Amino acid sequence: TQSTRPQRLLAAVHKKATRGNPRSVVKAIDEFCNQNEWAMNVGNEKGEILDSVVSETNPGCVLELGTYCGYSTVRIASLLPPHAQLITLEFNPDNAAVARQVIAWAGVAEKVRLVEGESGEWIPKMKEQFGVKTFDLVFLDHWKNRYLLDTKLMEECGLLKKGSVLLADNVVCPGAPDYLEYIRNSPQYKSQFFKSHLEYTKAEDGLEKSVFLG
Ligand SMILES: Cc1cc(-c2n[nH]c(CCNC(=O)c3cc(-c4ccc(F)cc4)cc(O)c3O)n2)ccn1
Ligand SMILES: [Mg+2]
């Protein structure tokens, strides 16, 4: 039977990356996507911006919406301080299965909790199910038409505190216009746009970083 693109991406990780070395896993995926097949990982150009935001935030508790194959999960987890935790939500069970193996190969599994399901269902359960108080950093990389809804849901669930950082991928391509409109005009956030390109292409894209002011 035919393999899927995520399965071919995983095969490239097993072939080219060194087990336990997160940077080699990131490099292997970027090579696969540049040389073989495009895939919707955040990529290296936006990934370096992600790395800098993670490093400056030094988060103890991170939420990632949209795991896909675990590329950004591995980038984030490899920069977390000891005992910090990353919860990542993936909607597609086949992609989640690949992500688990990518995360394990990178050697960051003990920092990561991968949950299969929809943001709207799981965000309200974060406190009771995972003992989360608030998130220091949220990486929004899931369905673009859910960014705004889920940001409001996180506010309502008391999952953000003064200083919490939201970092949103794809605010230009595919785009999240209602989210940008809200977050840039809300007195409760201080936002900053990082211009970049859609992963592995020359198309315009960028990340929006927003600090919750409480
Ligand atoms: C509702 C809910 C959803 C999820 C969830 N799990 N996995 C995802 C992945 C979502 N990501 C994307 O769709 C995405 C698309 C493109 C793209 C595609 C085609 C083009 F032509 C150009 C760009 C580029 C990207 O960088 C992306 O991130 N969402 C998890 C939990 N709850
Ligand atoms: Mg993305």
PDB file of C-alpha atoms and ligand atoms in Angstrom:
ATOM      1  CA  THR A   1       0.000   0.000   0.000  1.00  0.00           C
ATOM      2  CA  GLN A   2       1.072   3.578  -0.669  1.00  0.00           C
ATOM      3  CA  SER A   3       2.985   5.428   2.022  1.00  0.00           C
ATOM      4  CA  THR A   4       1.835   8.868   3.140  1.00  0.00           C
ATOM      5  CA  ARG A   5       3.944  12.025   3.100  1.00  0.00           C
ATOM      6  CA  PRO A   6       4.320  12.017   6.909  1.00  0.00           C
ATOM      7  CA  GLN A   7       5.487   8.391   6.735  1.00  0.00           C
ATOM      8  CA  ARG A   8       8.082   9.323   4.080  1.00  0.00           C
ATOM      9  CA  LEU A   9       9.179  12.241   6.264  1.00  0.00           C
ATOM     10  CA  LEU A  10       9.603   9.838   9.217  1.00  0.00           C
ATOM     11  CA  ALA A  11      11.652   7.457   7.039  1.00  0.00           C
ATOM     12  CA  ALA A  12      13.976  10.366   6.196  1.00  0.00           C
ATOM     13  CA  VAL A  13      14.380  11.128   9.930  1.00  0.00           C
ATOM     14  CA  HIS A  14      15.243   7.468  10.696  1.00  0.00           C
ATOM     15  CA  LYS A  15      17.688   7.403   7.780  1.00  0.00           C
ATOM     16  CA  LYS A  16      19.403  10.795   8.139  1.00  0.00           C
ATOM     17  CA  ALA A  17      19.063  11.944  11.759  1.00  0.00           C
ATOM     18  CA  THR A  18      20.999  10.741  14.802  1.00  0.00           C
ATOM     19  CA  ARG A  19      18.781   9.282  17.526  1.00  0.00           C
ATOM     20  CA  GLY A  20      18.733  11.596  20.567  1.00  0.00           C
ATOM     21  CA  ASN A  21      19.925  14.614  18.593  1.00  0.00           C
ATOM     22  CA  PRO A  22      17.047  17.092  18.115  1.00  0.00           C
ATOM     23  CA  ARG A  23      19.036  19.390  15.810  1.00  0.00           C
ATOM     24  CA  SER A  24      19.791  16.508  13.436  1.00  0.00           C
ATOM     25  CA  VAL A  25      16.060  15.634  13.346  1.00  0.00           C
ATOM     26  CA  VAL A  26      15.168  19.250  12.460  1.00  0.00           C
ATOM     27  CA  LYS A  27      17.899  19.285   9.766  1.00  0.00           C
ATOM     28  CA  ALA A  28      16.745  15.964   8.281  1.00  0.00           C
ATOM     29  CA  ILE A  29      13.132  17.182   7.990  1.00  0.00           C
ATOM     30  CA  ASP A  30      14.176  20.490   6.406  1.00  0.00           C
ATOM     31  CA  GLU A  31      16.389  18.638   3.883  1.00  0.00           C
ATOM     32  CA  PHE A  32      13.515  16.270   3.050  1.00  0.00           C
ATOM     33  CA  CYS A  33      11.132  19.205   2.519  1.00  0.00           C
ATOM     34  CA  ASN A  34      13.596  21.261   0.491  1.00  0.00           C
ATOM     35  CA  GLN A  35      14.813  18.369  -1.692  1.00  0.00           C
ATOM     36  CA  ASN A  36      11.911  15.891  -1.853  1.00  0.00           C
ATOM     37  CA  GLU A  37       8.442  16.972  -0.772  1.00  0.00           C
ATOM     38  CA  TRP A  38       6.928  20.152   0.657  1.00  0.00           C
ATOM     39  CA  ALA A  39       5.272  19.652   4.059  1.00  0.00           C
ATOM     40  CA  MET A  40       3.589  22.078   6.444  1.00  0.00           C
ATOM     41  CA  ASN A  41       6.318  22.219   9.100  1.00  0.00           C
ATOM     42  CA  VAL A  42       7.111  25.734  10.327  1.00  0.00           C
ATOM     43  CA  GLY A  43      10.484  25.352   8.560  1.00  0.00           C
ATOM     44  CA  ASN A  44      13.912  26.760   9.332  1.00  0.00           C
ATOM     45  CA  GLU A  45      13.427  30.474   8.570  1.00  0.00           C
ATOM     46  CA  LYS A  46      10.342  30.841  10.778  1.00  0.00           C
ATOM     47  CA  GLY A  47      11.814  28.151  13.044  1.00  0.00           C
ATOM     48  CA  GLU A  48      14.713  30.428  13.963  1.00  0.00           C
ATOM     49  CA  ILE A  49      12.231  33.135  14.979  1.00  0.00           C
ATOM     50  CA  LEU A  50      10.336  30.494  17.017  1.00  0.00           C
ATOM     51  CA  ASP A  51      13.615  29.465  18.690  1.00  0.00           C
ATOM     52  CA  SER A  52      14.403  33.060  19.688  1.00  0.00           C
ATOM     53  CA  VAL A  53      10.932  33.612  21.161  1.00  0.00           C
ATOM     54  CA  VAL A  54      11.139  30.325  23.125  1.00  0.00           C
ATOM     55  CA  SER A  55      14.619  31.172  24.429  1.00  0.00           C
ATOM     56  CA  GLU A  56      13.685  34.697  25.531  1.00  0.00           C
ATOM     57  CA  THR A  57      10.422  33.466  27.149  1.00  0.00           C
ATOM     58  CA  ASN A  58      12.179  30.587  28.949  1.00  0.00           C
ATOM     59  CA  PRO A  59       8.773  28.935  29.472  1.00  0.00           C
ATOM     60  CA  GLY A  60       7.922  26.357  32.138  1.00  0.00           C
ATOM     61  CA  CYS A  61       4.617  25.431  30.508  1.00  0.00           C
ATOM     62  CA  VAL A  62       3.999  25.490  26.744  1.00  0.00           C
ATOM     63  CA  LEU A  63       0.944  24.700  24.601  1.00  0.00           C
ATOM     64  CA  GLU A  64       1.351  23.915  20.887  1.00  0.00           C
ATOM     65  CA  LEU A  65      -1.796  23.797  18.767  1.00  0.00           C
ATOM     66  CA  GLY A  66      -1.124  21.736  15.648  1.00  0.00           C
ATOM     67  CA  THR A  67       1.638  19.127  16.051  1.00  0.00           C
ATOM     68  CA  TYR A  68       1.597  17.787  12.476  1.00  0.00           C
ATOM     69  CA  CYS A  69       4.822  15.663  12.322  1.00  0.00           C
ATOM     70  CA  GLY A  70       6.417  17.132  15.446  1.00  0.00           C
ATOM     71  CA  TYR A  71       8.995  19.404  13.770  1.00  0.00           C
ATOM     72  CA  SER A  72       8.199  22.504  15.860  1.00  0.00           C
ATOM     73  CA  THR A  73       7.506  20.282  18.875  1.00  0.00           C
ATOM     74  CA  VAL A  74      11.131  19.081  18.685  1.00  0.00           C
ATOM     75  CA  ARG A  75      12.460  22.643  18.138  1.00  0.00           C
ATOM     76  CA  ILE A  76      10.583  23.942  21.189  1.00  0.00           C
ATOM     77  CA  ALA A  77      11.239  20.937  23.460  1.00  0.00           C
ATOM     78  CA  SER A  78      14.986  21.039  22.741  1.00  0.00           C
ATOM     79  CA  LEU A  79      15.113  24.606  24.129  1.00  0.00           C
ATOM     80  CA  LEU A  80      13.040  24.049  27.296  1.00  0.00           C
ATOM     81  CA  PRO A  81      14.590  24.252  30.758  1.00  0.00           C
ATOM     82  CA  PRO A  82      14.662  21.026  32.852  1.00  0.00           C
ATOM     83  CA  HIS A  83      11.208  19.966  34.182  1.00  0.00           C
ATOM     84  CA  ALA A  84       9.422  22.271  31.723  1.00  0.00           C
ATOM     85  CA  GLN A  85       6.472  20.678  29.933  1.00  0.00           C
ATOM     86  CA  LEU A  86       5.076  21.012  26.399  1.00  0.00           C
ATOM     87  CA  ILE A  87       1.512  19.908  25.616  1.00  0.00           C
ATOM     88  CA  THR A  88       0.810  19.569  21.899  1.00  0.00           C
ATOM     89  CA  LEU A  89      -2.558  18.931  20.220  1.00  0.00           C
ATOM     90  CA  GLU A  90      -2.882  17.109  16.889  1.00  0.00           C
ATOM     91  CA  PHE A  91      -6.232  16.512  15.188  1.00  0.00           C
ATOM     92  CA  ASN A  92      -5.195  13.823  12.693  1.00  0.00           C
ATOM     93  CA  PRO A  93      -4.386  10.453  14.363  1.00  0.00           C
ATOM     94  CA  ASP A  94      -2.110   9.285  11.531  1.00  0.00           C
ATOM     95  CA  ASN A  95      -0.027  12.461  11.781  1.00  0.00           C
ATOM     96  CA  ALA A  96       0.017  12.095  15.589  1.00  0.00           C
ATOM     97  CA  ALA A  97       1.424   8.573  15.217  1.00  0.00           C
ATOM     98  CA  VAL A  98       4.261   9.897  13.042  1.00  0.00           C
ATOM     99  CA  ALA A  99       4.861  12.829  15.421  1.00  0.00           C
ATOM    100  CA  ARG A 100       5.242  10.481  18.413  1.00  0.00           C
ATOM    101  CA  GLN A 101       8.031   8.659  16.593  1.00  0.00           C
ATOM    102  CA  VAL A 102       9.766  11.868  15.463  1.00  0.00           C
ATOM    103  CA  ILE A 103       9.615  13.203  19.042  1.00  0.00           C
ATOM    104  CA  ALA A 104      10.959   9.893  20.426  1.00  0.00           C
ATOM    105  CA  TRP A 105      13.791   9.753  17.863  1.00  0.00           C
ATOM    106  CA  ALA A 106      14.819  13.295  18.841  1.00  0.00           C
ATOM    107  CA  GLY A 107      15.025  12.194  22.490  1.00  0.00           C
ATOM    108  CA  VAL A 108      12.632  14.844  23.828  1.00  0.00           C
ATOM    109  CA  ALA A 109       9.644  12.597  24.637  1.00  0.00           C
ATOM    110  CA  GLU A 110       9.831  13.138  28.405  1.00  0.00           C
ATOM    111  CA  LYS A 111       9.165  16.886  27.927  1.00  0.00           C
ATOM    112  CA  VAL A 112       6.228  16.381  25.568  1.00  0.00           C
ATOM    113  CA  ARG A 113       2.584  15.398  26.085  1.00  0.00           C
ATOM    114  CA  LEU A 114       0.970  14.749  22.677  1.00  0.00           C
ATOM    115  CA  VAL A 115      -2.847  14.780  22.776  1.00  0.00           C
ATOM    116  CA  GLU A 116      -4.966  13.633  19.828  1.00  0.00           C
ATOM    117  CA  GLY A 117      -8.050  15.761  19.428  1.00  0.00           C
ATOM    118  CA  GLU A 118      -9.569  19.154  18.740  1.00  0.00           C
ATOM    119  CA  SER A 119      -8.494  22.388  20.435  1.00  0.00           C
ATOM    120  CA  GLY A 120     -12.087  23.370  21.245  1.00  0.00           C
ATOM    121  CA  GLU A 121     -12.585  20.133  23.182  1.00  0.00           C
ATOM    122  CA  TRP A 122      -9.210  20.007  24.979  1.00  0.00           C
ATOM    123  CA  ILE A 123      -8.476  23.634  25.924  1.00  0.00           C
ATOM    124  CA  PRO A 124     -11.267  23.622  28.551  1.00  0.00           C
ATOM    125  CA  LYS A 125      -9.813  20.404  30.008  1.00  0.00           C
ATOM    126  CA  MET A 126      -6.200  21.575  30.374  1.00  0.00           C
ATOM    127  CA  LYS A 127      -6.430  22.430  34.086  1.00  0.00           C
ATOM    128  CA  GLU A 128      -8.299  19.314  35.241  1.00  0.00           C
ATOM    129  CA  GLN A 129      -6.596  16.773  32.907  1.00  0.00           C
ATOM    130  CA  PHE A 130      -2.989  17.999  32.952  1.00  0.00           C
ATOM    131  CA  GLY A 131      -2.738  20.119  36.082  1.00  0.00           C
ATOM    132  CA  VAL A 132      -1.946  23.216  34.035  1.00  0.00           C
ATOM    133  CA  LYS A 133      -2.282  26.548  35.876  1.00  0.00           C
ATOM    134  CA  THR A 134      -1.402  28.949  33.024  1.00  0.00           C
ATOM    135  CA  PHE A 135       0.668  28.735  29.835  1.00  0.00           C
ATOM    136  CA  ASP A 136       3.828  30.821  29.558  1.00  0.00           C
ATOM    137  CA  LEU A 137       3.911  30.295  25.792  1.00  0.00           C
ATOM    138  CA  VAL A 138       1.303  29.174  23.232  1.00  0.00           C
ATOM    139  CA  PHE A 139       2.365  28.325  19.664  1.00  0.00           C
ATOM    140  CA  LEU A 140      -0.714  28.599  17.418  1.00  0.00           C
ATOM    141  CA  ASP A 141      -0.135  26.455  14.336  1.00  0.00           C
ATOM    142  CA  HIS A 142      -3.463  24.672  13.887  1.00  0.00           C
ATOM    143  CA  TRP A 143      -6.547  25.394  11.763  1.00  0.00           C
ATOM    144  CA  LYS A 144      -6.209  29.076  10.855  1.00  0.00           C
ATOM    145  CA  ASN A 145      -9.945  29.707  11.329  1.00  0.00           C
ATOM    146  CA  ARG A 146      -9.603  28.549  14.957  1.00  0.00           C
ATOM    147  CA  TYR A 147      -6.850  30.942  16.109  1.00  0.00           C
ATOM    148  CA  LEU A 148      -9.278  33.663  17.276  1.00  0.00           C
ATOM    149  CA  LEU A 149     -11.870  31.314  18.775  1.00  0.00           C
ATOM    150  CA  ASP A 150      -9.236  29.406  20.736  1.00  0.00           C
ATOM    151  CA  THR A 151      -7.482  32.565  21.966  1.00  0.00           C
ATOM    152  CA  LYS A 152     -10.806  33.774  23.410  1.00  0.00           C
ATOM    153  CA  LEU A 153     -11.376  30.280  24.845  1.00  0.00           C
ATOM    154  CA  MET A 154      -7.954  30.330  26.555  1.00  0.00           C
ATOM    155  CA  GLU A 155      -8.787  33.759  28.034  1.00  0.00           C
ATOM    156  CA  GLU A 156     -12.145  32.489  29.303  1.00  0.00           C
ATOM    157  CA  CYS A 157     -10.541  29.358  30.812  1.00  0.00           C
ATOM    158  CA  GLY A 158      -8.003  31.493  32.715  1.00  0.00           C
ATOM    159  CA  LEU A 159      -5.105  29.795  30.923  1.00  0.00           C
ATOM    160  CA  LEU A 160      -3.239  33.064  30.234  1.00  0.00           C
ATOM    161  CA  LYS A 161      -1.534  35.245  32.799  1.00  0.00           C
ATOM    162  CA  LYS A 162       0.183  38.678  32.576  1.00  0.00           C
ATOM    163  CA  GLY A 163       3.242  38.063  30.376  1.00  0.00           C
ATOM    164  CA  SER A 164       1.962  34.945  28.621  1.00  0.00           C
ATOM    165  CA  VAL A 165       3.224  34.899  25.024  1.00  0.00           C
ATOM    166  CA  LEU A 166       1.144  33.850  22.013  1.00  0.00           C
ATOM    167  CA  LEU A 167       3.132  33.085  18.852  1.00  0.00           C
ATOM    168  CA  ALA A 168       1.001  32.459  15.756  1.00  0.00           C
ATOM    169  CA  ASP A 169       2.280  30.847  12.547  1.00  0.00           C
ATOM    170  CA  ASN A 170       0.851  31.546   9.066  1.00  0.00           C
ATOM    171  CA  VAL A 171      -0.759  34.880   9.821  1.00  0.00           C
ATOM    172  CA  VAL A 172      -0.158  35.871   6.174  1.00  0.00           C
ATOM    173  CA  CYS A 173      -0.295  32.489   4.388  1.00  0.00           C
ATOM    174  CA  PRO A 174      -2.759  30.794   4.625  1.00  0.00           C
ATOM    175  CA  GLY A 175      -3.660  33.775   6.841  1.00  0.00           C
ATOM    176  CA  ALA A 176      -5.666  34.417   9.989  1.00  0.00           C
ATOM    177  CA  PRO A 177      -7.236  37.847   9.307  1.00  0.00           C
ATOM    178  CA  ASP A 178      -9.860  37.781  12.076  1.00  0.00           C
ATOM    179  CA  TYR A 179      -7.166  36.794  14.617  1.00  0.00           C
ATOM    180  CA  LEU A 180      -4.822  39.604  13.495  1.00  0.00           C
ATOM    181  CA  GLU A 181      -7.649  42.152  13.597  1.00  0.00           C
ATOM    182  CA  TYR A 182      -8.566  41.127  17.138  1.00  0.00           C
ATOM    183  CA  ILE A 183      -5.111  40.737  18.650  1.00  0.00           C
ATOM    184  CA  ARG A 184      -3.656  43.938  17.116  1.00  0.00           C
ATOM    185  CA  ASN A 185      -6.597  46.059  18.301  1.00  0.00           C
ATOM    186  CA  SER A 186      -7.050  44.528  21.744  1.00  0.00           C
ATOM    187  CA  PRO A 187      -5.790  46.624  24.691  1.00  0.00           C
ATOM    188  CA  GLN A 188      -5.067  43.314  26.434  1.00  0.00           C
ATOM    189  CA  TYR A 189      -2.213  42.409  24.051  1.00  0.00           C
ATOM    190  CA  LYS A 190       1.034  43.938  22.823  1.00  0.00           C
ATOM    191  CA  SER A 191       1.704  42.509  19.345  1.00  0.00           C
ATOM    192  CA  GLN A 192       4.710  42.359  17.024  1.00  0.00           C
ATOM    193  CA  PHE A 193       4.861  40.972  13.466  1.00  0.00           C
ATOM    194  CA  PHE A 194       7.918  38.982  12.301  1.00  0.00           C
ATOM    195  CA  LYS A 195       7.962  39.020   8.492  1.00  0.00           C
ATOM    196  CA  SER A 196       9.179  35.778   6.920  1.00  0.00           C
ATOM    197  CA  HIS A 197       8.212  33.291   4.205  1.00  0.00           C
ATOM    198  CA  LEU A 198       5.963  30.273   3.925  1.00  0.00           C
ATOM    199  CA  GLU A 199       8.070  27.240   4.801  1.00  0.00           C
ATOM    200  CA  TYR A 200      10.290  26.009   1.942  1.00  0.00           C
ATOM    201  CA  THR A 201       8.909  28.627  -0.472  1.00  0.00           C
ATOM    202  CA  LYS A 202       9.369  32.271  -1.501  1.00  0.00           C
ATOM    203  CA  ALA A 203       5.756  33.126  -0.659  1.00  0.00           C
ATOM    204  CA  GLU A 204       5.241  35.798   1.968  1.00  0.00           C
ATOM    205  CA  ASP A 205       4.294  34.728   5.477  1.00  0.00           C
ATOM    206  CA  GLY A 206       5.130  35.682   9.037  1.00  0.00           C
ATOM    207  CA  LEU A 207       4.672  35.080  12.740  1.00  0.00           C
ATOM    208  CA  GLU A 208       2.675  37.303  15.093  1.00  0.00           C
ATOM    209  CA  LYS A 209       3.983  37.489  18.653  1.00  0.00           C
ATOM    210  CA  SER A 210       1.513  38.820  21.231  1.00  0.00           C
ATOM    211  CA  VAL A 211       2.118  39.338  24.952  1.00  0.00           C
ATOM    212  CA  PHE A 212      -0.981  39.100  27.179  1.00  0.00           C
ATOM    213  CA  LEU A 213      -1.100  42.156  29.444  1.00  0.00           C
ATOM    214  CA  GLY A 214      -3.630  40.654  31.878  1.00  0.00           C
TER     215      GLY A 214
HETATM  216  C1  LIG B   1      -8.908  22.256  15.521  1.00  0.00           C
HETATM  217  C2  LIG B   1      -7.585  21.642  15.748  1.00  0.00           C
HETATM  218  C3  LIG B   1      -6.677  21.493  14.710  1.00  0.00           C
HETATM  219  C4  LIG B   1      -5.477  20.903  14.978  1.00  0.00           C
HETATM  220  C5  LIG B   1      -4.460  20.689  13.956  1.00  0.00           C
HETATM  221  N1  LIG B   1      -3.670  19.622  13.936  1.00  0.00           N
HETATM  222  N2  LIG B   1      -2.837  19.776  12.894  1.00  0.00           N
HETATM  223  C6  LIG B   1      -3.115  20.942  12.294  1.00  0.00           C
HETATM  224  C7  LIG B   1      -2.356  21.486  11.122  1.00  0.00           C
HETATM  225  C8  LIG B   1      -2.761  22.885  10.761  1.00  0.00           C
HETATM  226  N3  LIG B   1      -1.733  23.586   9.934  1.00  0.00           N
HETATM  227  C9  LIG B   1      -2.039  23.981   8.697  1.00  0.00           C
HETATM  228  O1  LIG B   1      -3.131  23.749   8.206  1.00  0.00           O
HETATM  229  C10 LIG B   1      -0.992  24.656   7.876  1.00  0.00           C
HETATM  230  C11 LIG B   1      -1.191  24.779   6.496  1.00  0.00           C
HETATM  231  C12 LIG B   1      -0.235  25.386   5.675  1.00  0.00           C
HETATM  232  C13 LIG B   1      -0.464  25.532   4.218  1.00  0.00           C
HETATM  233  C14 LIG B   1      -1.181  24.568   3.518  1.00  0.00           C
HETATM  234  C15 LIG B   1      -1.395  24.707   2.153  1.00  0.00           C
HETATM  235  C16 LIG B   1      -0.859  25.817   1.476  1.00  0.00           C
HETATM  236  F1  LIG B   1      -1.041  25.940   0.148  1.00  0.00           F
HETATM  237  C17 LIG B   1      -0.144  26.774   2.165  1.00  0.00           C
HETATM  238  C18 LIG B   1       0.053  26.637   3.536  1.00  0.00           C
HETATM  239  C19 LIG B   1       0.965  25.866   6.225  1.00  0.00           C
HETATM  240  C20 LIG B   1       1.162  25.756   7.609  1.00  0.00           C
HETATM  241  O2  LIG B   1       2.306  26.214   8.172  1.00  0.00           O
HETATM  242  C21 LIG B   1       0.193  25.171   8.431  1.00  0.00           C
HETATM  243  O3  LIG B   1       0.438  25.126   9.782  1.00  0.00           O
HETATM  244  N4  LIG B   1      -4.145  21.520  12.932  1.00  0.00           N
HETATM  245  C22 LIG B   1      -5.197  20.483  16.259  1.00  0.00           C
HETATM  246  C23 LIG B   1      -6.157  20.682  17.242  1.00  0.00           C
HETATM  247  N5  LIG B   1      -7.314  21.250  16.989  1.00  0.00           N
HETATM  248 MG    MG B   2       2.096  26.436  10.241  1.00  0.00          MG
END
